[in-house]
PDB file of C-alpha atoms in Angstrom:
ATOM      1  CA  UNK A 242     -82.253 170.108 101.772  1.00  0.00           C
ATOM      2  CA  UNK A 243     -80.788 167.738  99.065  1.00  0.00           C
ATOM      3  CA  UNK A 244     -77.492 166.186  99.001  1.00  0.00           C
ATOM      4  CA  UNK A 245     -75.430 165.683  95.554  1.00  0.00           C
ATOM      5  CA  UNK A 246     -73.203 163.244  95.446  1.00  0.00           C
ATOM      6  CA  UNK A 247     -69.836 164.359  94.741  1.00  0.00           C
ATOM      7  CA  UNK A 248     -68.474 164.114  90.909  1.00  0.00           C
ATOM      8  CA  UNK A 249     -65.249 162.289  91.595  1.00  0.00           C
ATOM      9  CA  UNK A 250     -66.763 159.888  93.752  1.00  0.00           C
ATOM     10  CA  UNK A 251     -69.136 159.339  91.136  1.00  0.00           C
ATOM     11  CA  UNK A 252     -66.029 158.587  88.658  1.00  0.00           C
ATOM     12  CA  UNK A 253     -64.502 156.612  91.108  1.00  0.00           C
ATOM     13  CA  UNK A 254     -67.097 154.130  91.113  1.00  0.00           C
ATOM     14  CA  UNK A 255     -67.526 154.086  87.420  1.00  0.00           C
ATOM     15  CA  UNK A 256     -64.158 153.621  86.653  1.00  0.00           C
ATOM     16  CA  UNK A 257     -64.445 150.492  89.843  1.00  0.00           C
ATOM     17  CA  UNK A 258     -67.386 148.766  87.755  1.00  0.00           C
ATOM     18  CA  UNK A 259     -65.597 149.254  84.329  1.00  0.00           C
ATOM     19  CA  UNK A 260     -62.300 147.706  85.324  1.00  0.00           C
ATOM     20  CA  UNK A 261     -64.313 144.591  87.255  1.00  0.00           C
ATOM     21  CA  UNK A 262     -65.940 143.926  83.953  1.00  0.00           C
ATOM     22  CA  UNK A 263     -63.800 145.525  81.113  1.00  0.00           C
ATOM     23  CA  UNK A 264     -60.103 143.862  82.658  1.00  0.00           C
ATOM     24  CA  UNK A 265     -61.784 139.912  82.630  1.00  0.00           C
ATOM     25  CA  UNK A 266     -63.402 140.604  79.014  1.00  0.00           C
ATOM     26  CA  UNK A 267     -60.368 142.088  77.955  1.00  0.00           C
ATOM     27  CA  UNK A 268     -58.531 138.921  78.957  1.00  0.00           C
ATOM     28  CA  UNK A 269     -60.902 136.913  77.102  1.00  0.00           C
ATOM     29  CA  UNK A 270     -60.610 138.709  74.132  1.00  0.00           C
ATOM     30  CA  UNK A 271     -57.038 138.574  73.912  1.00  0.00           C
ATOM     31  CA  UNK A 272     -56.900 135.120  74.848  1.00  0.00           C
ATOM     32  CA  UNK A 273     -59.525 134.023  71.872  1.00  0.00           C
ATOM     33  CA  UNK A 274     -57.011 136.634  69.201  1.00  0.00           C
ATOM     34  CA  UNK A 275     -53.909 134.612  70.535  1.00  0.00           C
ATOM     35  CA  UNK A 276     -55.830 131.185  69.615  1.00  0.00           C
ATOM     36  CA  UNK A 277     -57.078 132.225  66.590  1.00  0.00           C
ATOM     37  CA  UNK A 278     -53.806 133.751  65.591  1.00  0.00           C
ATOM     38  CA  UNK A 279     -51.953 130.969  66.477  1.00  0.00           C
ATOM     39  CA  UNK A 280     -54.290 127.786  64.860  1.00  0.00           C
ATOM     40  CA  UNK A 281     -54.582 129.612  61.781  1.00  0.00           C
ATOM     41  CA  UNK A 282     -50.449 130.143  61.208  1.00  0.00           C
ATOM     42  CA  UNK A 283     -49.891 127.094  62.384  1.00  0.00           C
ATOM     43  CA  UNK A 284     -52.127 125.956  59.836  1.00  0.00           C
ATOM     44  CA  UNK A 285     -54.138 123.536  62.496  1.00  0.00           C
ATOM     45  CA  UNK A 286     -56.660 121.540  61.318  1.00  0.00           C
ATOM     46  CA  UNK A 287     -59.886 121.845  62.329  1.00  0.00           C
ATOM     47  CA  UNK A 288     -60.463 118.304  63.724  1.00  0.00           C
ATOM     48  CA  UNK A 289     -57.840 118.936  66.115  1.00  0.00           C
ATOM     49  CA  UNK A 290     -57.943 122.290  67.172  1.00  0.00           C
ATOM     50  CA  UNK A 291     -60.507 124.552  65.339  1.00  0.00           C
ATOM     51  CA  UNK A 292     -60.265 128.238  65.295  1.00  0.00           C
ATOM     52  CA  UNK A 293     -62.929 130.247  67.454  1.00  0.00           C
ATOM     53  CA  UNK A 294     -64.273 132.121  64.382  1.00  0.00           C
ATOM     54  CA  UNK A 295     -64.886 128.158  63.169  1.00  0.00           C
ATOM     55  CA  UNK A 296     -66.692 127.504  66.329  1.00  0.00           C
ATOM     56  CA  UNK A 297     -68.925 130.602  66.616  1.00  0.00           C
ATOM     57  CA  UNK A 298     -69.904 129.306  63.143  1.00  0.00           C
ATOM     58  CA  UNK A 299     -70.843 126.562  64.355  1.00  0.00           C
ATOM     59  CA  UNK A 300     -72.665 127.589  66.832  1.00  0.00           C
ATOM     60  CA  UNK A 301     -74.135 129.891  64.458  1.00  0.00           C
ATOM     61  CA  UNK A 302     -75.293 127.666  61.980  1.00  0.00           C
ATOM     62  CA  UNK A 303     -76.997 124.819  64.619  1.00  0.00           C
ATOM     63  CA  UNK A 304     -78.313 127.136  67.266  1.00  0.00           C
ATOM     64  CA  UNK A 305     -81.765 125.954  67.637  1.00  0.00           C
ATOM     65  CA  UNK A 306     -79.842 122.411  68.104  1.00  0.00           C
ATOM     66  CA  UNK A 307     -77.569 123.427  70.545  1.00  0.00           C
ATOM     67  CA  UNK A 308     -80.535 125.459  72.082  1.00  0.00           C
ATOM     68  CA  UNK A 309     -82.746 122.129  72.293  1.00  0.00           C
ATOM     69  CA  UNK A 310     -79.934 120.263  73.747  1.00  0.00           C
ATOM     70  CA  UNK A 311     -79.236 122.714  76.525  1.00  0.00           C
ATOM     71  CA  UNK A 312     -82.374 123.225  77.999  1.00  0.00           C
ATOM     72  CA  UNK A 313     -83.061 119.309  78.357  1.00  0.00           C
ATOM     73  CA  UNK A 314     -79.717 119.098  80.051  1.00  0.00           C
ATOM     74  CA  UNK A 315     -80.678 122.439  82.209  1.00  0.00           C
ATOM     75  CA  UNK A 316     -84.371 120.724  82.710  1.00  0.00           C
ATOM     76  CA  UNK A 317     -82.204 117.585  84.313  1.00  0.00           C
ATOM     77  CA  UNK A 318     -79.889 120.099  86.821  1.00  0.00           C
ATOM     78  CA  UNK A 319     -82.995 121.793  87.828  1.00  0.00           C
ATOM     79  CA  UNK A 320     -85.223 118.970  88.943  1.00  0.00           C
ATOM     80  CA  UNK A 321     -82.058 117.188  90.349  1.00  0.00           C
ATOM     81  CA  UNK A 322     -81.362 120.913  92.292  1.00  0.00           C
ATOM     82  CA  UNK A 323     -84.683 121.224  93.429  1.00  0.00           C
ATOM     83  CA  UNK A 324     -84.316 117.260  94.993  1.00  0.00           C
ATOM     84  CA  UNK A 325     -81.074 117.661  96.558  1.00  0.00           C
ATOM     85  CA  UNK A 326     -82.342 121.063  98.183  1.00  0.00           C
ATOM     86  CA  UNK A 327     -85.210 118.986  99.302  1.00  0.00           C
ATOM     87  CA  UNK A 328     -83.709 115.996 100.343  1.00  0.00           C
ATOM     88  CA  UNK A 329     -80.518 117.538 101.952  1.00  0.00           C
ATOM     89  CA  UNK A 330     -82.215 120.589 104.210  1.00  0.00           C
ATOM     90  CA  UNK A 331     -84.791 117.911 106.166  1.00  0.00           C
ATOM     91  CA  UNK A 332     -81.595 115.766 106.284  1.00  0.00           C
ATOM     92  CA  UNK A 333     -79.991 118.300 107.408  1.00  0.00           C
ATOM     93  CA  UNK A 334     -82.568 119.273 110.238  1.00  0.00           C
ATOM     94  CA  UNK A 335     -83.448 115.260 110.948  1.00  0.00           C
ATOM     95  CA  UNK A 336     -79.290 115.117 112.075  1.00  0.00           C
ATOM     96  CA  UNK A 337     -79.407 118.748 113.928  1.00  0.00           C
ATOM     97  CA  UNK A 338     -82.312 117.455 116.343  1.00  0.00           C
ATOM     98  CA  UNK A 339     -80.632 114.466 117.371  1.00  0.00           C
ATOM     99  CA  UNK A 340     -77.759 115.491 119.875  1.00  0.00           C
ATOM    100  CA  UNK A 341     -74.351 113.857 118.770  1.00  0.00           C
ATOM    101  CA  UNK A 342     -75.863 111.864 115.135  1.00  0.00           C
ATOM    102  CA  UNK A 343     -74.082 114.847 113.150  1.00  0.00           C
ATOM    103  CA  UNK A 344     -70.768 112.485 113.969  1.00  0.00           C
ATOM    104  CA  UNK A 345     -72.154 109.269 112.780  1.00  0.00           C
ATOM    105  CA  UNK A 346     -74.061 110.639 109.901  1.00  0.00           C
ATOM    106  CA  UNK A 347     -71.124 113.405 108.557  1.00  0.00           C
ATOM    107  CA  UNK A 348     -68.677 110.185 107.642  1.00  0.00           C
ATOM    108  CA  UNK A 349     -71.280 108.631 106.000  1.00  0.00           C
ATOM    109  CA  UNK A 350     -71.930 111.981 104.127  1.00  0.00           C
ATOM    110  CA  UNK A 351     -68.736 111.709 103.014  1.00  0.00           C
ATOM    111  CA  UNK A 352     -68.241 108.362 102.103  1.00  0.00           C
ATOM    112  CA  UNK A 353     -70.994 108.591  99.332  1.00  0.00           C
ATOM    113  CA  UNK A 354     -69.579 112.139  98.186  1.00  0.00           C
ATOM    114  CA  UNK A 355     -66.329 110.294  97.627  1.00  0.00           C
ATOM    115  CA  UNK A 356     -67.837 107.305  95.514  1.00  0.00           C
ATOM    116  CA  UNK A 357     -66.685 108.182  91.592  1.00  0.00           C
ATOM    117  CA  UNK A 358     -70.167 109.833  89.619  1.00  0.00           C
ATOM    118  CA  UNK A 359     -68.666 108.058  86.399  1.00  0.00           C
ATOM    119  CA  UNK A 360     -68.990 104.697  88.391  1.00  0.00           C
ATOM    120  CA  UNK A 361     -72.309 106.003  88.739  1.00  0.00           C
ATOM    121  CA  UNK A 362     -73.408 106.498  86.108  1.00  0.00           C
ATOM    122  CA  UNK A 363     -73.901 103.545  84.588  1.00  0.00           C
ATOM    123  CA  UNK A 364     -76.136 102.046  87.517  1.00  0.00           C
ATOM    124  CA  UNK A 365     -78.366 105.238  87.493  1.00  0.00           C
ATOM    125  CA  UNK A 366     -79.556 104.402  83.483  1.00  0.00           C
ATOM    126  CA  UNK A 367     -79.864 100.690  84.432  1.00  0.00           C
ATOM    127  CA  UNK A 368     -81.819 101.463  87.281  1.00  0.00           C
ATOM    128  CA  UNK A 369     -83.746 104.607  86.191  1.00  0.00           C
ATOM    129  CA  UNK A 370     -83.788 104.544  82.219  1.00  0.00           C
ATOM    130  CA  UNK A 371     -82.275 106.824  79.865  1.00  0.00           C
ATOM    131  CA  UNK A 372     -84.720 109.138  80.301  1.00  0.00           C
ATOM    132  CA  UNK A 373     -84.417 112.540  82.663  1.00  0.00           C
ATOM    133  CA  UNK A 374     -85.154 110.516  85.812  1.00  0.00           C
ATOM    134  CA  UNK A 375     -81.492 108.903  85.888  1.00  0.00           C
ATOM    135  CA  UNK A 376     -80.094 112.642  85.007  1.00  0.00           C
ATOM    136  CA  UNK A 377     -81.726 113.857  87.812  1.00  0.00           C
ATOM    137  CA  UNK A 378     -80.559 111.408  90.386  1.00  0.00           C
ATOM    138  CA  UNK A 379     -77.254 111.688  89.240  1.00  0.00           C
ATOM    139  CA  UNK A 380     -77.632 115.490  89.638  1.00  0.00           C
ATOM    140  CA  UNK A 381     -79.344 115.054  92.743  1.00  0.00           C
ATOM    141  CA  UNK A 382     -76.680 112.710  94.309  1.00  0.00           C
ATOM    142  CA  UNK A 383     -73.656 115.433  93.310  1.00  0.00           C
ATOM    143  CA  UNK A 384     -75.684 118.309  94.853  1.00  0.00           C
ATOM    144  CA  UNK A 385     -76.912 116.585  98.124  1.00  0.00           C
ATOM    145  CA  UNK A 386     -73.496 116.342 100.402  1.00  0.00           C
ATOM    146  CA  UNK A 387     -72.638 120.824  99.813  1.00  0.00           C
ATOM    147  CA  UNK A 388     -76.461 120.772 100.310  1.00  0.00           C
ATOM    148  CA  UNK A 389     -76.708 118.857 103.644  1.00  0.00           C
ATOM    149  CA  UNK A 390     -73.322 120.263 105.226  1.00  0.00           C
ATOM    150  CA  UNK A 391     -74.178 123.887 104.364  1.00  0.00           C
ATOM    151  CA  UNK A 392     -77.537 123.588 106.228  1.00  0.00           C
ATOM    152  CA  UNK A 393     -75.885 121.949 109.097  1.00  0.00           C
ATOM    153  CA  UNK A 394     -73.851 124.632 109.357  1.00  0.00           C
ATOM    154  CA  UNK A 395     -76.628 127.116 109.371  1.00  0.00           C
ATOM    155  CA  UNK A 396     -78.267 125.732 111.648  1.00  0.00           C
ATOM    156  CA  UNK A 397     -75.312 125.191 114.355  1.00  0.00           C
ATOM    157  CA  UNK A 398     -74.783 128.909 113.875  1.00  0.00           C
ATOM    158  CA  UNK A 399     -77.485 129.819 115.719  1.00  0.00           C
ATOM    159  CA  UNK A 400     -76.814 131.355 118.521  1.00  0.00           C
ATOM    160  CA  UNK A 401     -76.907 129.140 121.989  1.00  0.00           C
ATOM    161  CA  UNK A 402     -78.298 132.255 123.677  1.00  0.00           C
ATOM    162  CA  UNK A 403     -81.054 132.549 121.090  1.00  0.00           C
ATOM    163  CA  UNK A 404     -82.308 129.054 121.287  1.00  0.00           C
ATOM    164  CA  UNK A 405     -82.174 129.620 125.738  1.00  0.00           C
ATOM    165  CA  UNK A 406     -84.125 132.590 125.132  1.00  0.00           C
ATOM    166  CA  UNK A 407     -87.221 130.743 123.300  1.00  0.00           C
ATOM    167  CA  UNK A 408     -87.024 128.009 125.418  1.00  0.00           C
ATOM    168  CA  UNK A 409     -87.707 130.032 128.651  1.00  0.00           C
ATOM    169  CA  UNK A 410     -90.243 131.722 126.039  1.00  0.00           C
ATOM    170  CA  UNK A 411     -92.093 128.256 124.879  1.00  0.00           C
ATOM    171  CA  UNK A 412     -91.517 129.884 122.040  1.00  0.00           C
ATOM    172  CA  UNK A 413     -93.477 127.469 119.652  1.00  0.00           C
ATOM    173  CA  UNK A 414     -90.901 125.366 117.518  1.00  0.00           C
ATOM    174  CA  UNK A 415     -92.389 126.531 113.675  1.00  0.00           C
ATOM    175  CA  UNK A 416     -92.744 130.105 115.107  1.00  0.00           C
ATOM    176  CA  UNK A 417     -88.475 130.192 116.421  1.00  0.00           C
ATOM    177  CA  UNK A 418     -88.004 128.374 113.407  1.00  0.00           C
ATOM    178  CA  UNK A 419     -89.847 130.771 111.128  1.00  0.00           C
ATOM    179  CA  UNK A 420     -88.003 134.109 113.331  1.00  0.00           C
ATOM    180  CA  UNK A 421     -84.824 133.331 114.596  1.00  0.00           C
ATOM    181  CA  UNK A 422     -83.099 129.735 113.017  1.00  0.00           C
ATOM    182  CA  UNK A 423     -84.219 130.214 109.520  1.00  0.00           C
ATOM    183  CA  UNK A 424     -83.128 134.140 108.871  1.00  0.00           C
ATOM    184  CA  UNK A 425     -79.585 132.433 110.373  1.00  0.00           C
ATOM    185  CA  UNK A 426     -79.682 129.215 108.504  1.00  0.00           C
ATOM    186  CA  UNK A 427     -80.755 131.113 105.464  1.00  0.00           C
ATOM    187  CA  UNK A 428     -77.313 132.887 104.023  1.00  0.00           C
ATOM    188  CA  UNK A 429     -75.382 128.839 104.578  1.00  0.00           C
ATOM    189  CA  UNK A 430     -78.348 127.099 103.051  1.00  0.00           C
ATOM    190  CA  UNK A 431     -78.322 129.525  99.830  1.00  0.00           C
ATOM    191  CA  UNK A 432     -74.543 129.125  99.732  1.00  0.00           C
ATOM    192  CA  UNK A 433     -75.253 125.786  99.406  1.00  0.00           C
ATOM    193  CA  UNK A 434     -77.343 125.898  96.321  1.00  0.00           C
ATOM    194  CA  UNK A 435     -75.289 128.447  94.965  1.00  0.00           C
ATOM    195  CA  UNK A 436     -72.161 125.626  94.703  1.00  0.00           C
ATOM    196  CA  UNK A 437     -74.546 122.816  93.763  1.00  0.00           C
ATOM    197  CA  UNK A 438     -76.217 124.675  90.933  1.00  0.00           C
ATOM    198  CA  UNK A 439     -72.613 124.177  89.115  1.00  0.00           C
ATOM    199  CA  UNK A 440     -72.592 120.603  90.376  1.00  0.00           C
ATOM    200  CA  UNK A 441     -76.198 119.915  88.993  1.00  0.00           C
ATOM    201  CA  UNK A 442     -74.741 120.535  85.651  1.00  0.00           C
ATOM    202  CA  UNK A 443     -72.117 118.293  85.623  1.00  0.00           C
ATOM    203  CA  UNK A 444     -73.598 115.560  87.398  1.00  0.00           C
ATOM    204  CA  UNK A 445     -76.400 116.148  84.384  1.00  0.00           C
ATOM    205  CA  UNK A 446     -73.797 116.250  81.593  1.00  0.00           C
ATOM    206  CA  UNK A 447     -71.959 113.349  83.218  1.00  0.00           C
ATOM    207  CA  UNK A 448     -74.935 110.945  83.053  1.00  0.00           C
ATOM    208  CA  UNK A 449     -75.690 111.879  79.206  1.00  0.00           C
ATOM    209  CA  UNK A 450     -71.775 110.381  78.734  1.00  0.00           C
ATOM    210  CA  UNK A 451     -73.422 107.127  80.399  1.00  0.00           C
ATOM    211  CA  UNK A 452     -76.626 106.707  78.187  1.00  0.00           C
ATOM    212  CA  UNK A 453     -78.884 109.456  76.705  1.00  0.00           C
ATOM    213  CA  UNK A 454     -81.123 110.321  73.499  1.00  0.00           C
ATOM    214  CA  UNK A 455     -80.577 114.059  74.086  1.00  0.00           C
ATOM    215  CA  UNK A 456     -78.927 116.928  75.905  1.00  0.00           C
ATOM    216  CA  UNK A 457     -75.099 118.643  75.897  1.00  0.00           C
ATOM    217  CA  UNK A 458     -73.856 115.348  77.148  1.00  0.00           C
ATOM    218  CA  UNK A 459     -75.009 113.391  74.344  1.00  0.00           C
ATOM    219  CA  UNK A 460     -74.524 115.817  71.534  1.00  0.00           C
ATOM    220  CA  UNK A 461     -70.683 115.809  72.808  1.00  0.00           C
ATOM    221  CA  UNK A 462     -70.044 112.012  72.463  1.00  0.00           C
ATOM    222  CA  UNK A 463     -72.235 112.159  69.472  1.00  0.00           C
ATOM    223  CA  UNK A 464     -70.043 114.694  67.861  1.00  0.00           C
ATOM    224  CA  UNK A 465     -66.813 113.160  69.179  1.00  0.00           C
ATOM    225  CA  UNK A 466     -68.097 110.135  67.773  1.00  0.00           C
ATOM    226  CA  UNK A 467     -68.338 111.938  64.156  1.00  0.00           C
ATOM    227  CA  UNK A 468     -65.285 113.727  64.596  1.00  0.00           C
ATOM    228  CA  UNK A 469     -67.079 117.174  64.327  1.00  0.00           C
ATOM    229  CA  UNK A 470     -64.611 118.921  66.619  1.00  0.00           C
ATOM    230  CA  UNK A 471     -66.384 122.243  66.386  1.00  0.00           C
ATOM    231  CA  UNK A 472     -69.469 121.071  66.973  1.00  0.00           C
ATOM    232  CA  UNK A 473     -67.923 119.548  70.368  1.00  0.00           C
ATOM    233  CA  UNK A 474     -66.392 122.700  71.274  1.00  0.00           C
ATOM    234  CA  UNK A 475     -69.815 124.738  70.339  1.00  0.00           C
ATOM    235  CA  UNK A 476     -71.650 122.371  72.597  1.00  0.00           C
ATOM    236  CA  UNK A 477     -68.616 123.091  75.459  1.00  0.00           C
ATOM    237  CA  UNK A 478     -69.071 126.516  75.112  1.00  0.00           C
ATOM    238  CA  UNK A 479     -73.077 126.241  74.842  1.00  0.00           C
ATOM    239  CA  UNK A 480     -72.434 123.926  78.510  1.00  0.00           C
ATOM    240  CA  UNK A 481     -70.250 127.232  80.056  1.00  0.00           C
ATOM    241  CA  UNK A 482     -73.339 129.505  79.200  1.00  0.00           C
ATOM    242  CA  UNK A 483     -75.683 127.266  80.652  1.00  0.00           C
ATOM    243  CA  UNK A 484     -74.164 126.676  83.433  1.00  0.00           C
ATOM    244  CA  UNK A 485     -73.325 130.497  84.144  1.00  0.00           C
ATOM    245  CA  UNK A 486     -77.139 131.269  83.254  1.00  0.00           C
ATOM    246  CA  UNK A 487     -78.030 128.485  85.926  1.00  0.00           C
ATOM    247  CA  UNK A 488     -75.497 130.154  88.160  1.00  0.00           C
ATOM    248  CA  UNK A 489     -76.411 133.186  87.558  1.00  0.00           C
ATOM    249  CA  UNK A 490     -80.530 132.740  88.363  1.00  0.00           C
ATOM    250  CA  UNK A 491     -79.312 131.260  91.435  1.00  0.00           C
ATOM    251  CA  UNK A 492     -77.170 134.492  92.675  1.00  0.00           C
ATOM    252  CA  UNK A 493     -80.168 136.541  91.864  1.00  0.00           C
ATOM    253  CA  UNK A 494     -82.896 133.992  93.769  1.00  0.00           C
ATOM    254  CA  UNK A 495     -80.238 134.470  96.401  1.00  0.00           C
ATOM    255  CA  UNK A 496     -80.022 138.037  96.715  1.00  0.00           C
ATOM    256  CA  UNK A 497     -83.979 138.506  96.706  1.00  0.00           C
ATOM    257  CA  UNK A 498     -83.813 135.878  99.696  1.00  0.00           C
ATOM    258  CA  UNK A 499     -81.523 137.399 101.843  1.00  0.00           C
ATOM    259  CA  UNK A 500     -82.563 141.321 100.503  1.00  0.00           C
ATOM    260  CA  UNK A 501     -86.165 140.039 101.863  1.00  0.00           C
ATOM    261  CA  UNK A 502     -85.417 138.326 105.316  1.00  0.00           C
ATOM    262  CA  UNK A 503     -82.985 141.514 106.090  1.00  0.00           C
ATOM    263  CA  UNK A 504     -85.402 144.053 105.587  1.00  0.00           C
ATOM    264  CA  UNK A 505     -88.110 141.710 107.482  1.00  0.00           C
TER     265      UNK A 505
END
């Protein structure tokens, strides 16, 4: 016996997926006529304000440059990701062991999430070079407090039932791990590297500002430096995509996670 899905159901959801995509790019659309309407009777120059036909130009005419400079600055996000994911899940499980250290070690959390990146910055290419190493850290050091809370969280939302019931078990501690905290852990640790992946960028971009030979960072102040305003706003714009393409490969490694452990 087979089952056909009704027709206006069907519609219903096309018409769902079409107005989640088609109302935001209309927006944008209209939003990028009203600026290029509006520099171009107003007679703007480009230094100040250039049009977005001026800037896709840009971007058209130095792609391979912009495309040089954005994966270095990607490269720098990812191995500062990958080192705050690292560093801030076995913090994470080093302050969940110990009974009552998540209230010493929280404030202290939060005292270096508070200290300024830009004040930062400058340390991290005196201490680490100009080189990717000093990018990473800085990355790493934005990503690992959302990193570290997120997996406490996880792992306090474990049930206290759960935990009882391996215990009277002897459940082996990597095998309750591996079965029951992990699959609950799991959704709050991937939420965290789903807001750090953003972070990584700009911790990356922000440590270019400070000292750099190459990367979005650097061809910004470069460009600023020249006065090349579209070449700024290409490399903006050429930041946005790589940071939604970042984003986006982090939403996808997220769903396979979760799509996996659910069906396990």
């Amino acid at each position: 016996m087979s089952y056909n899905m009704p027709d206006n159901f069907i519609v219903k959801v096309a018409r769902s997926q079409a107005s989640r995509i088609g109302i935001p790019l209309l927006v944008i659309v209209s939003l990028l006529l009203m600026w290029e309407f509006f520099v171009r009777a107003l007679n703007v120059p480009a230094y100040v304000l250039p049009a977005p036909s001026v800037i896709l130009s840009a971007l058209h005419q130095n792609l391979p440059y912009y495309l040089h400079h954005a994966w270095v600055t990607m490269l720098e996000a990812l191995v500062g990701l990958s080192f705050a994911c690292l560093f801030g899940v076995l913090a994470a499980i080093c302050i969940s062991l110990k009974a009552g250290s998540e209230r010493t070690a929280l404030p202290l959390l939060v005292a270096i999430q508070a200290i300024p990146i830009v004040a930062l910055a400058p340390l991290m290419i005196l201490w680490f070079g100009p080189g990717l190493s000093s990018k990473a850290v800085m990355a790493a050091l934005l990503c690992f407090f959302p990193m570290a809370l997120n997996t406490i969280k996880g792992l306090r939302a474990v049930p206290v039932g759960a935990i009882d019931l391996l215990a009277i078990y002897h459940v082996p501690r990597f095998t309750a791990f591996r079965v029951v905290i992990l699959p609950y852990a799991l959704p709050f640790v991937l939420a965290g590297v789903r807001i750090s992946a953003s972070m990584a960028m700009i911790g990356a971009i922000v440590a270019e500002y400070a000292g750099a030979n190459e990367g979005l960072g650097y061809l910004i102040m470069q460009s600023t430096y020249r006065v090349d305003t579209p070449l700024v706003f290409g490399a903006i714009v050429m930041a946005a995509l790589a940071s939604w393409l970042f984003y986006g490969s982090i939403i996808l490694i997220e769903n396979t996670a979760l799509r996996r452990f659910t069906h396990n």
